[in-house]
Amino acid sequence: MAEWAAQAAAHGGWDAAGVRRRDAWLALLGAACDTPETCPQAMLPSRAALAAHRDEGQVALDVKRSFSMYDVHDRERRRVQLHAVVCGTLRRYPALHYYQGFHDLASVVLLTLSGDEGEGVWPDDRTATTAQLAVDCIALHVVRDAMAANLEPVLGQLKIVRKVLRAADLPYALALERAFMPSQMVVALSWVLTLLTHEIADVHSAQCILDYVFTHGPGSILYISAVLLLQHKEAVADAAHGEIEAMDMAQLHHTLAKVPPLDTDASRHEVLAAADALQRAYPLACPAVHAPRILASCSVLFTETPHMSTDARALEIAALPASALVLDIEMTPQVPDVWAEKQSARVARVPRALVLRRLLPHLARRHPHPLFFLSSLSLLLGGSLLSVLLALRLPP
């Protein structure tokens, strides 16, 4: 596992290291089996024997548009496979909620695990079983937060992206937050939901990103997202022609949403190496990020693999309301500019000192009685305490 993780972030990725991606994915996702009968999960009822899931209508609509950006041999056959595995996962685990974009992720999984051979829908029963188990595992152990009843847990993940961005480049992060405020920085939403499979048109590049995420855990996509935002800094500055905060939100979103080309080994390595460095420098539990204060311990970020969370435990979590997964997803308050505050206080103190220096002699001449002098001084200073003391001291 550690070796695969290091190789996924290195130049050339798994291809240069000679890792057989299909076998590695099946092992990482707990879907490896010699025959369907040897897979314990395969003993669950088949999709046809289970009741339809409430979200299958949306699945059908998304499947019709699937594989359009990939050069595939038999697109309609792939769509039948995709509909089968996505609906299979939803029927077997009805507590999960489908979201648009899950089909993009499942599409890359199918293209990786299932070849074009054979005349039927699937090359063989084993391929159908392993593909189903892999998609099940991704739903339960990689993107489970996104399959809650609403997107509150994912908004928590976006808040973590902002915290990582603050740790890496505070001025830039705050400028982006002010530009998007009061809205969430939703430009990274699709990246997090689909693990970038919706944005990347090249299957091999998408596979390399998933190699990294599967070996570094679900939280790694948050660091990749932070890196992509950092890489847009110069483009945002050029488009802003001044202050980022003054940019139109639609223009800013358009600029940030352009994922840089990841179709070369050099470009992928630059992003993944930077994400790896960020994840090492600012892990989820570090004081700068404090992810455990944003999402609960049952978040997929903290129960990330089948080795750490069994399917039974994952199902218990999936049945929880989305609110049980979140602790604090509100916008983080802006970091105060301490230097500016000190300067403002200093500027505010100087005029008052000058006023007092010039008016005290004048007040003393106009009000020789000490009590009237203090009363005038109280009004000048705006101090209610002096007024109360004077009221107690003056005779009726």
XYZ file of C-alpha atoms in Angstrom:
396
model
C 0.000 0.000 0.000
C 2.714 2.497 0.977
C 4.758 1.549 -2.074
C 1.794 1.989 -4.389
C 1.060 5.362 -2.779
C 4.613 6.591 -3.370
C 4.585 5.324 -6.956
C 1.241 7.011 -7.688
C 2.750 10.407 -6.799
C 6.076 9.826 -8.573
C 7.074 10.721 -12.138
C 5.423 8.293 -14.508
C 3.047 7.010 -11.838
C 2.093 3.366 -11.792
C 2.841 2.936 -15.488
C 6.522 3.702 -14.979
C 6.609 1.462 -11.898
C 5.024 -1.454 -13.734
C 1.988 -1.673 -11.453
C -0.925 -3.526 -13.021
C -3.701 -1.024 -12.453
C -6.637 -3.413 -12.706
C -5.202 -5.826 -10.167
C -4.127 -2.999 -7.852
C -7.555 -1.353 -7.919
C -9.307 -4.631 -7.186
C -6.983 -5.217 -4.236
C -7.355 -1.671 -2.893
C -11.134 -1.745 -3.262
C -11.546 -5.194 -1.770
C -12.997 -6.546 -5.009
C -10.377 -9.131 -5.955
C -11.682 -12.683 -6.298
C -10.833 -15.739 -8.346
C -14.462 -16.668 -8.923
C -17.724 -14.928 -8.027
C -18.358 -17.559 -5.370
C -15.176 -16.625 -3.466
C -16.328 -13.041 -2.925
C -18.299 -12.745 0.324
C -20.196 -9.689 -0.907
C -21.236 -11.591 -4.023
C -23.608 -13.615 -1.867
C -25.840 -10.551 -1.574
C -29.012 -10.619 -3.704
C -28.604 -9.630 -7.336
C -29.882 -6.306 -8.603
C -32.866 -7.911 -10.331
C -34.056 -9.429 -7.061
C -34.085 -6.109 -5.206
C -36.558 -3.249 -5.195
C -35.858 -0.267 -7.415
C -34.087 2.664 -5.778
C -35.762 6.066 -5.545
C -32.980 7.730 -7.588
C -32.939 5.381 -10.589
C -34.777 7.881 -12.760
C -31.912 10.369 -12.443
C -29.405 7.570 -13.003
C -31.081 6.719 -16.314
C -30.889 10.350 -17.449
C -27.200 10.620 -16.577
C -26.324 7.286 -18.190
C -27.770 8.504 -21.505
C -25.080 11.217 -21.569
C -22.240 9.023 -20.321
C -19.044 8.049 -22.165
C -19.573 10.923 -24.612
C -16.093 12.377 -24.064
C -14.288 9.033 -24.210
C -13.288 7.090 -27.304
C -14.955 3.767 -26.503
C -15.569 0.779 -28.739
C -19.247 0.171 -27.947
C -20.791 3.138 -26.161
C -24.260 1.617 -25.766
C -22.843 -1.538 -24.226
C -20.870 0.547 -21.764
C -23.994 2.464 -20.834
C -25.828 -0.761 -20.067
C -22.924 -1.808 -17.831
C -22.891 1.584 -16.131
C -26.620 1.542 -15.432
C -26.297 -1.984 -14.038
C -23.494 -1.254 -11.556
C -24.791 2.129 -10.358
C -28.329 0.836 -9.824
C -26.857 -2.345 -8.359
C -25.027 -0.342 -5.700
C -28.096 1.761 -4.905
C -30.388 -1.253 -4.644
C -27.983 -3.229 -2.484
C -27.401 -0.221 -0.219
C -30.676 1.770 -0.344
C -29.568 4.159 2.421
C -27.197 5.745 -0.103
C -28.409 8.695 -2.174
C -27.286 9.076 -5.776
C -25.739 12.354 -6.876
C -25.035 13.616 -10.379
C -21.382 12.909 -11.071
C -21.202 9.497 -9.422
C -21.770 8.016 -12.885
C -18.631 9.817 -14.148
C -16.571 8.127 -11.468
C -18.168 4.735 -12.128
C -17.509 5.160 -15.867
C -13.743 5.339 -15.356
C -13.909 2.330 -13.043
C -15.715 0.319 -15.728
C -13.243 1.288 -18.438
C -10.426 0.173 -16.149
C -11.832 -3.118 -14.895
C -13.863 -4.372 -17.854
C -12.499 -4.930 -21.343
C -14.327 -4.951 -24.666
C -14.072 -8.692 -25.256
C -17.105 -10.973 -25.306
C -20.462 -10.717 -27.011
C -22.729 -10.177 -24.026
C -23.097 -7.178 -21.744
C -20.114 -8.377 -19.706
C -17.061 -10.333 -20.844
C -17.795 -12.879 -18.098
C -19.488 -13.242 -14.711
C -16.284 -12.570 -12.805
C -15.832 -9.188 -14.502
C -19.426 -8.237 -13.730
C -18.981 -9.229 -10.088
C -15.667 -7.452 -9.536
C -16.903 -4.277 -11.253
C -19.978 -4.254 -9.023
C -17.916 -4.806 -5.879
C -15.499 -2.030 -6.852
C -18.308 0.492 -7.386
C -19.901 -0.630 -4.109
C -16.636 -0.034 -2.270
C -16.135 3.422 -3.773
C -19.661 4.401 -2.718
C -19.215 3.091 0.820
C -15.600 3.994 1.526
C -14.508 6.823 -0.799
C -17.444 9.149 -1.597
C -19.925 8.135 1.114
C -20.171 11.698 2.456
C -21.485 12.794 -0.946
C -24.148 10.059 -0.884
C -25.856 11.409 2.227
C -29.382 12.817 2.062
C -28.004 16.277 1.262
C -24.668 17.875 0.442
C -23.929 19.279 3.902
C -21.039 16.820 4.461
C -19.547 17.853 1.115
C -19.852 21.511 2.089
C -17.820 20.546 5.134
C -15.191 19.098 2.821
C -15.174 22.347 0.833
C -14.567 24.203 4.082
C -11.537 21.967 4.645
C -10.298 22.918 1.164
C -10.547 26.585 2.192
C -8.658 25.894 5.418
C -5.866 24.132 3.527
C -5.760 27.031 1.075
C -5.485 29.482 3.981
C -2.591 27.506 5.412
C -0.799 27.509 2.066
C -1.494 31.109 0.943
C -3.517 33.203 3.392
C -3.851 36.482 1.397
C -4.971 34.665 -1.757
C -7.374 32.438 0.184
C -9.005 35.383 1.959
C -9.342 37.299 -1.305
C -11.168 34.353 -2.889
C -13.419 33.971 0.148
C -14.357 37.651 0.095
C -15.112 37.428 -3.629
C -17.432 34.436 -3.174
C -18.996 35.601 0.100
C -21.679 34.948 1.238
C -21.729 31.874 -1.006
C -19.578 28.802 -0.553
C -16.546 28.393 -2.813
C -18.483 25.874 -4.898
C -16.039 25.965 -7.793
C -14.375 22.885 -6.288
C -17.653 21.021 -5.741
C -17.478 18.972 -8.940
C -13.817 18.140 -8.314
C -14.651 16.698 -4.907
C -17.826 14.883 -5.991
C -16.341 13.177 -9.054
C -12.656 12.990 -8.049
C -11.998 15.092 -11.177
C -13.407 12.420 -13.515
C -16.006 14.893 -14.807
C -13.348 17.457 -15.753
C -10.734 15.159 -17.318
C -11.530 13.966 -20.840
C -8.559 11.602 -21.038
C -9.233 8.196 -19.442
C -5.589 7.532 -18.617
C -5.195 10.860 -16.816
C -8.367 10.192 -14.823
C -7.008 6.754 -13.919
C -3.772 8.299 -12.635
C -5.722 10.691 -10.398
C -7.735 7.771 -9.022
C -4.516 5.789 -8.460
C -3.461 8.604 -6.157
C -6.808 8.996 -4.364
C -7.269 5.262 -3.789
C -3.823 5.023 -2.184
C -3.841 8.319 -0.242
C -7.414 8.222 1.054
C -10.609 10.205 0.331
C -9.150 13.349 1.897
C -6.469 13.533 -0.788
C -8.928 15.012 -3.307
C -9.278 18.024 -0.992
C -5.552 18.695 -1.215
C -5.602 18.213 -4.985
C -8.426 20.771 -5.144
C -6.408 23.233 -3.058
C -3.445 22.793 -5.416
C -5.642 23.479 -8.460
C -6.901 26.689 -6.840
C -3.329 27.725 -6.077
C -2.312 27.065 -9.672
C -4.994 29.512 -10.824
C -3.585 32.365 -8.754
C -1.776 34.062 -11.641
C -4.720 33.617 -14.021
C -7.096 35.073 -11.434
C -4.785 38.035 -10.860
C -4.603 38.702 -14.604
C -8.378 38.499 -14.979
C -8.983 40.705 -11.956
C -7.068 43.734 -13.285
C -6.870 44.903 -9.699
C -8.440 43.402 -6.606
C -9.773 39.847 -6.727
C -12.614 40.858 -4.410
C -13.917 43.239 -7.074
C -14.284 40.497 -9.709
C -17.692 39.416 -10.897
C -18.447 36.063 -9.259
C -19.395 34.445 -12.573
C -16.110 35.559 -14.133
C -14.138 34.345 -11.134
C -15.916 30.992 -11.149
C -15.252 30.615 -14.878
C -11.555 31.328 -14.400
C -11.141 28.948 -11.479
C -13.224 26.131 -12.956
C -10.771 25.549 -15.790
C -8.823 22.508 -14.651
C -5.287 22.771 -16.049
C -4.381 20.108 -18.621
C -3.396 16.895 -16.876
C -2.757 14.860 -20.010
C 1.017 14.766 -19.578
C 3.076 13.020 -16.952
C 4.800 16.291 -16.050
C 1.528 18.171 -15.441
C 0.047 15.336 -13.381
C 3.213 14.935 -11.342
C 3.299 18.670 -10.597
C -0.245 18.576 -9.194
C 0.074 15.297 -7.309
C 3.490 16.100 -5.844
C 2.185 19.460 -4.629
C -0.915 17.787 -3.160
C 1.278 15.229 -1.413
C 3.410 18.019 0.058
C 0.318 19.898 1.265
C -1.144 16.777 2.831
C 2.103 16.120 4.692
C 2.475 19.741 5.814
C -1.164 20.254 6.814
C -2.812 16.908 7.646
C -6.523 16.885 8.388
C -6.072 16.966 12.158
C -3.401 19.685 12.291
C -4.244 23.011 14.026
C -4.335 24.879 10.723
C -7.041 22.613 9.267
C -8.866 21.095 12.272
C -10.989 18.827 10.077
C -12.311 16.909 13.127
C -13.987 20.160 14.204
C -15.727 20.457 10.833
C -16.860 16.887 10.164
C -17.706 14.163 12.664
C -15.603 11.065 13.217
C -18.065 9.055 11.113
C -17.153 11.065 8.000
C -15.565 9.031 5.233
C -12.451 11.162 5.746
C -11.850 9.383 9.045
C -13.190 5.909 8.142
C -11.551 5.807 4.777
C -10.873 2.213 3.753
C -12.406 -1.214 4.170
C -9.487 -1.973 6.474
C -10.605 0.804 8.821
C -14.377 0.618 8.382
C -16.285 -2.551 7.543
C -19.196 -2.537 5.142
C -21.539 -3.041 8.103
C -20.176 0.037 9.868
C -20.302 2.023 6.624
C -23.954 1.080 6.218
C -24.722 2.206 9.758
C -23.150 5.563 8.953
C -24.945 5.811 5.598
C -28.269 5.433 7.404
C -27.530 8.429 9.633
C -28.985 11.853 8.775
C -26.549 14.152 7.023
C -26.561 16.420 10.067
C -24.884 13.645 12.083
C -21.814 13.916 9.862
C -21.264 17.656 10.210
C -20.076 19.720 13.148
C -19.327 23.159 11.703
C -19.737 23.876 8.005
C -20.345 27.612 8.337
C -17.986 30.037 6.654
C -14.851 30.498 8.744
C -14.591 34.107 9.978
C -12.033 36.211 8.193
C -8.692 36.400 9.955
C -8.479 39.893 11.505
C -5.780 42.196 10.246
C -4.107 42.822 13.593
C -1.661 45.355 12.183
C -4.488 47.363 10.620
C -6.496 47.270 13.833
C -3.533 48.567 15.817
C -3.018 51.346 13.314
C -6.710 52.297 13.448
C -6.654 52.404 17.242
C -3.518 54.507 17.180
C -5.049 56.933 14.686
C -8.203 57.123 16.791
C -6.250 57.884 19.945
C -4.201 60.739 18.501
C -7.072 63.152 17.676
C -8.681 62.564 21.075
C -5.419 63.375 22.824
C -5.074 66.563 20.789
C -8.663 67.562 21.541
C -8.231 67.002 25.256
C -4.982 68.940 25.322
C -6.651 71.948 23.710
C -10.031 71.834 25.469
C -9.086 71.073 29.067
C -7.837 74.612 29.828
C -10.935 76.086 28.151
C -13.308 73.841 30.149
C -11.536 74.668 33.387
C -12.037 78.403 32.762
C -15.702 78.019 31.761
C -16.535 75.654 34.688
C -14.469 76.516 37.756
C -16.633 74.248 39.930
C -15.018 70.744 39.904
C -18.317 68.917 39.477
C -19.366 70.901 36.409
C -15.889 70.511 34.998
C -16.083 66.728 35.411
C -19.541 66.708 33.855
C -18.253 68.433 30.733
C -15.300 66.090 30.661
C -17.655 63.109 30.894
C -19.642 64.270 27.882
C -16.461 64.825 25.927
C -15.143 61.342 26.675
C -18.486 59.649 26.196
C -18.050 57.919 29.529
C -21.218 56.798 31.256
C -19.368 55.836 34.444
C -18.404 59.449 35.133
C -22.012 60.525 34.576
C -23.291 57.968 37.100
C -20.720 59.033 39.680
C -21.659 62.660 39.177
C -25.351 61.871 39.581
C -24.624 60.193 42.885
C -22.421 63.061 44.070
C -24.617 66.044 43.136
C -27.052 67.256 45.812
C -30.807 66.957 45.091
